[in-house]
Amino acid sequence: MKSEPQPAYLNLINQLLTCPSGEEQEILNTHPELLDDGLVVAMLEKADNLREQGKLNKANWLKNFAGIPGKVDGDFLAGIALKAEADRLLKQGIQ
């Protein structure tokens, strides 16, 4: 059973999905407290939901972007993204 992502993560993800191109970094910089593995997991889950709804462009953008926020703090979030994706795939295999 999936746990629901925190509303703050979902709000940030929606801001990223709807902002003009190029403003993503500014949005991330205003929410440093959310730049953790929980955000990456929420991004991957949201991407899966978007794909199920047939919104493939947004799903692909979000999934790709989940690895890009690492540029904010070096490769910190990029490493978290890899771990979060591995954990998610492991959970899918167990279910």
PDB file of C-alpha atoms in Angstrom:
ATOM      1  CA  MET A   1       0.000   0.000   0.000  1.00  0.00           C
ATOM      2  CA  LYS A   2       1.377   3.413  -0.982  1.00  0.00           C
ATOM      3  CA  SER A   3       1.595   6.173   1.559  1.00  0.00           C
ATOM      4  CA  GLU A   4       0.284   9.531   0.433  1.00  0.00           C
ATOM      5  CA  PRO A   5       2.962  12.163  -0.206  1.00  0.00           C
ATOM      6  CA  GLN A   6       2.958  15.234   2.010  1.00  0.00           C
ATOM      7  CA  PRO A   7       0.819  18.068   0.640  1.00  0.00           C
ATOM      8  CA  ALA A   8       3.910  20.310   0.597  1.00  0.00           C
ATOM      9  CA  TYR A   9       5.628  17.938  -1.853  1.00  0.00           C
ATOM     10  CA  LEU A  10       2.557  17.807  -4.075  1.00  0.00           C
ATOM     11  CA  ASN A  11       2.256  21.594  -4.032  1.00  0.00           C
ATOM     12  CA  LEU A  12       5.910  21.963  -5.026  1.00  0.00           C
ATOM     13  CA  ILE A  13       5.530  19.369  -7.794  1.00  0.00           C
ATOM     14  CA  ASN A  14       2.465  21.170  -9.158  1.00  0.00           C
ATOM     15  CA  GLN A  15       4.381  24.466  -9.112  1.00  0.00           C
ATOM     16  CA  LEU A  16       7.182  22.830 -11.102  1.00  0.00           C
ATOM     17  CA  LEU A  17       4.755  21.323 -13.607  1.00  0.00           C
ATOM     18  CA  THR A  18       2.995  24.636 -14.240  1.00  0.00           C
ATOM     19  CA  CYS A  19       5.826  27.171 -14.066  1.00  0.00           C
ATOM     20  CA  PRO A  20       7.331  28.758 -17.172  1.00  0.00           C
ATOM     21  CA  SER A  21      10.374  26.934 -18.488  1.00  0.00           C
ATOM     22  CA  GLY A  22      13.536  28.093 -16.778  1.00  0.00           C
ATOM     23  CA  GLU A  23      11.931  29.045 -13.460  1.00  0.00           C
ATOM     24  CA  GLU A  24      12.292  25.588 -11.888  1.00  0.00           C
ATOM     25  CA  GLN A  25      15.556  26.414 -10.118  1.00  0.00           C
ATOM     26  CA  GLU A  26      14.052  29.527  -8.536  1.00  0.00           C
ATOM     27  CA  ILE A  27      11.090  27.496  -7.259  1.00  0.00           C
ATOM     28  CA  LEU A  28      13.391  24.838  -5.801  1.00  0.00           C
ATOM     29  CA  ASN A  29      15.529  27.508  -4.143  1.00  0.00           C
ATOM     30  CA  THR A  30      12.471  28.838  -2.295  1.00  0.00           C
ATOM     31  CA  HIS A  31      11.767  25.407  -0.765  1.00  0.00           C
ATOM     32  CA  PRO A  32      15.130  24.030   0.468  1.00  0.00           C
ATOM     33  CA  GLU A  33      13.401  22.171   3.300  1.00  0.00           C
ATOM     34  CA  LEU A  34      11.641  19.941   0.738  1.00  0.00           C
ATOM     35  CA  LEU A  35      14.753  18.935  -1.216  1.00  0.00           C
ATOM     36  CA  ASP A  36      15.071  15.410   0.095  1.00  0.00           C
ATOM     37  CA  ASP A  37      14.278  11.826  -0.797  1.00  0.00           C
ATOM     38  CA  GLY A  38      10.595  12.393   0.007  1.00  0.00           C
ATOM     39  CA  LEU A  39      10.357  14.898  -2.838  1.00  0.00           C
ATOM     40  CA  VAL A  40      12.007  12.528  -5.292  1.00  0.00           C
ATOM     41  CA  VAL A  41       9.706   9.676  -4.276  1.00  0.00           C
ATOM     42  CA  ALA A  42       6.678  11.983  -4.612  1.00  0.00           C
ATOM     43  CA  MET A  43       7.895  13.107  -8.068  1.00  0.00           C
ATOM     44  CA  LEU A  44       8.253   9.517  -9.248  1.00  0.00           C
ATOM     45  CA  GLU A  45       4.810   8.577  -7.903  1.00  0.00           C
ATOM     46  CA  LYS A  46       3.241  11.656  -9.522  1.00  0.00           C
ATOM     47  CA  ALA A  47       4.961  10.753 -12.809  1.00  0.00           C
ATOM     48  CA  ASP A  48       3.443   7.260 -12.614  1.00  0.00           C
ATOM     49  CA  ASN A  49       0.001   8.760 -11.953  1.00  0.00           C
ATOM     50  CA  LEU A  50       0.346  11.152 -14.883  1.00  0.00           C
ATOM     51  CA  ARG A  51       1.391   8.305 -17.166  1.00  0.00           C
ATOM     52  CA  GLU A  52      -1.671   6.283 -16.087  1.00  0.00           C
ATOM     53  CA  GLN A  53      -3.820   9.321 -16.998  1.00  0.00           C
ATOM     54  CA  GLY A  54      -2.242   9.439 -20.451  1.00  0.00           C
ATOM     55  CA  LYS A  55      -0.303  12.644 -19.744  1.00  0.00           C
ATOM     56  CA  LEU A  56       2.925  11.185 -21.082  1.00  0.00           C
ATOM     57  CA  ASN A  57       4.774  14.443 -21.760  1.00  0.00           C
ATOM     58  CA  LYS A  58       4.287  15.696 -18.210  1.00  0.00           C
ATOM     59  CA  ALA A  59       5.061  12.248 -16.786  1.00  0.00           C
ATOM     60  CA  ASN A  60       8.301  12.004 -18.741  1.00  0.00           C
ATOM     61  CA  TRP A  61       9.287  15.576 -17.903  1.00  0.00           C
ATOM     62  CA  LEU A  62       8.720  14.996 -14.191  1.00  0.00           C
ATOM     63  CA  LYS A  63      10.544  11.675 -14.144  1.00  0.00           C
ATOM     64  CA  ASN A  64      13.515  13.227 -15.941  1.00  0.00           C
ATOM     65  CA  PHE A  65      13.421  16.268 -13.686  1.00  0.00           C
ATOM     66  CA  ALA A  66      13.531  14.098 -10.558  1.00  0.00           C
ATOM     67  CA  GLY A  67      17.231  13.598 -11.244  1.00  0.00           C
ATOM     68  CA  ILE A  68      17.934  17.218 -12.190  1.00  0.00           C
ATOM     69  CA  PRO A  69      17.253  18.902  -8.816  1.00  0.00           C
ATOM     70  CA  GLY A  70      20.561  17.407  -7.689  1.00  0.00           C
ATOM     71  CA  LYS A  71      22.207  20.302  -9.489  1.00  0.00           C
ATOM     72  CA  VAL A  72      21.036  22.484  -6.594  1.00  0.00           C
ATOM     73  CA  ASP A  73      23.359  20.746  -4.120  1.00  0.00           C
ATOM     74  CA  GLY A  74      25.895  19.026  -6.335  1.00  0.00           C
ATOM     75  CA  ASP A  75      24.829  15.437  -6.858  1.00  0.00           C
ATOM     76  CA  PHE A  76      23.005  15.100  -3.536  1.00  0.00           C
ATOM     77  CA  LEU A  77      19.476  14.779  -4.923  1.00  0.00           C
ATOM     78  CA  ALA A  78      20.645  12.881  -7.985  1.00  0.00           C
ATOM     79  CA  GLY A  79      21.897  10.155  -5.649  1.00  0.00           C
ATOM     80  CA  ILE A  80      18.655  10.279  -3.696  1.00  0.00           C
ATOM     81  CA  ALA A  81      16.727   9.961  -6.965  1.00  0.00           C
ATOM     82  CA  LEU A  82      18.593   6.779  -7.833  1.00  0.00           C
ATOM     83  CA  LYS A  83      17.980   5.312  -4.383  1.00  0.00           C
ATOM     84  CA  ALA A  84      14.306   6.332  -4.403  1.00  0.00           C
ATOM     85  CA  GLU A  85      13.786   4.768  -7.835  1.00  0.00           C
ATOM     86  CA  ALA A  86      15.533   1.571  -6.718  1.00  0.00           C
ATOM     87  CA  ASP A  87      13.399   1.422  -3.564  1.00  0.00           C
ATOM     88  CA  ARG A  88      10.225   2.020  -5.574  1.00  0.00           C
ATOM     89  CA  LEU A  89      11.085  -0.734  -8.048  1.00  0.00           C
ATOM     90  CA  LEU A  90      11.937  -3.095  -5.199  1.00  0.00           C
ATOM     91  CA  LYS A  91       8.555  -2.426  -3.572  1.00  0.00           C
ATOM     92  CA  GLN A  92       6.800  -3.086  -6.898  1.00  0.00           C
ATOM     93  CA  GLY A  93       8.605  -6.405  -7.169  1.00  0.00           C
ATOM     94  CA  ILE A  94       7.598  -7.402  -3.642  1.00  0.00           C
ATOM     95  CA  GLN A  95       3.880  -6.633  -4.081  1.00  0.00           C
TER      96      GLN A  95
END
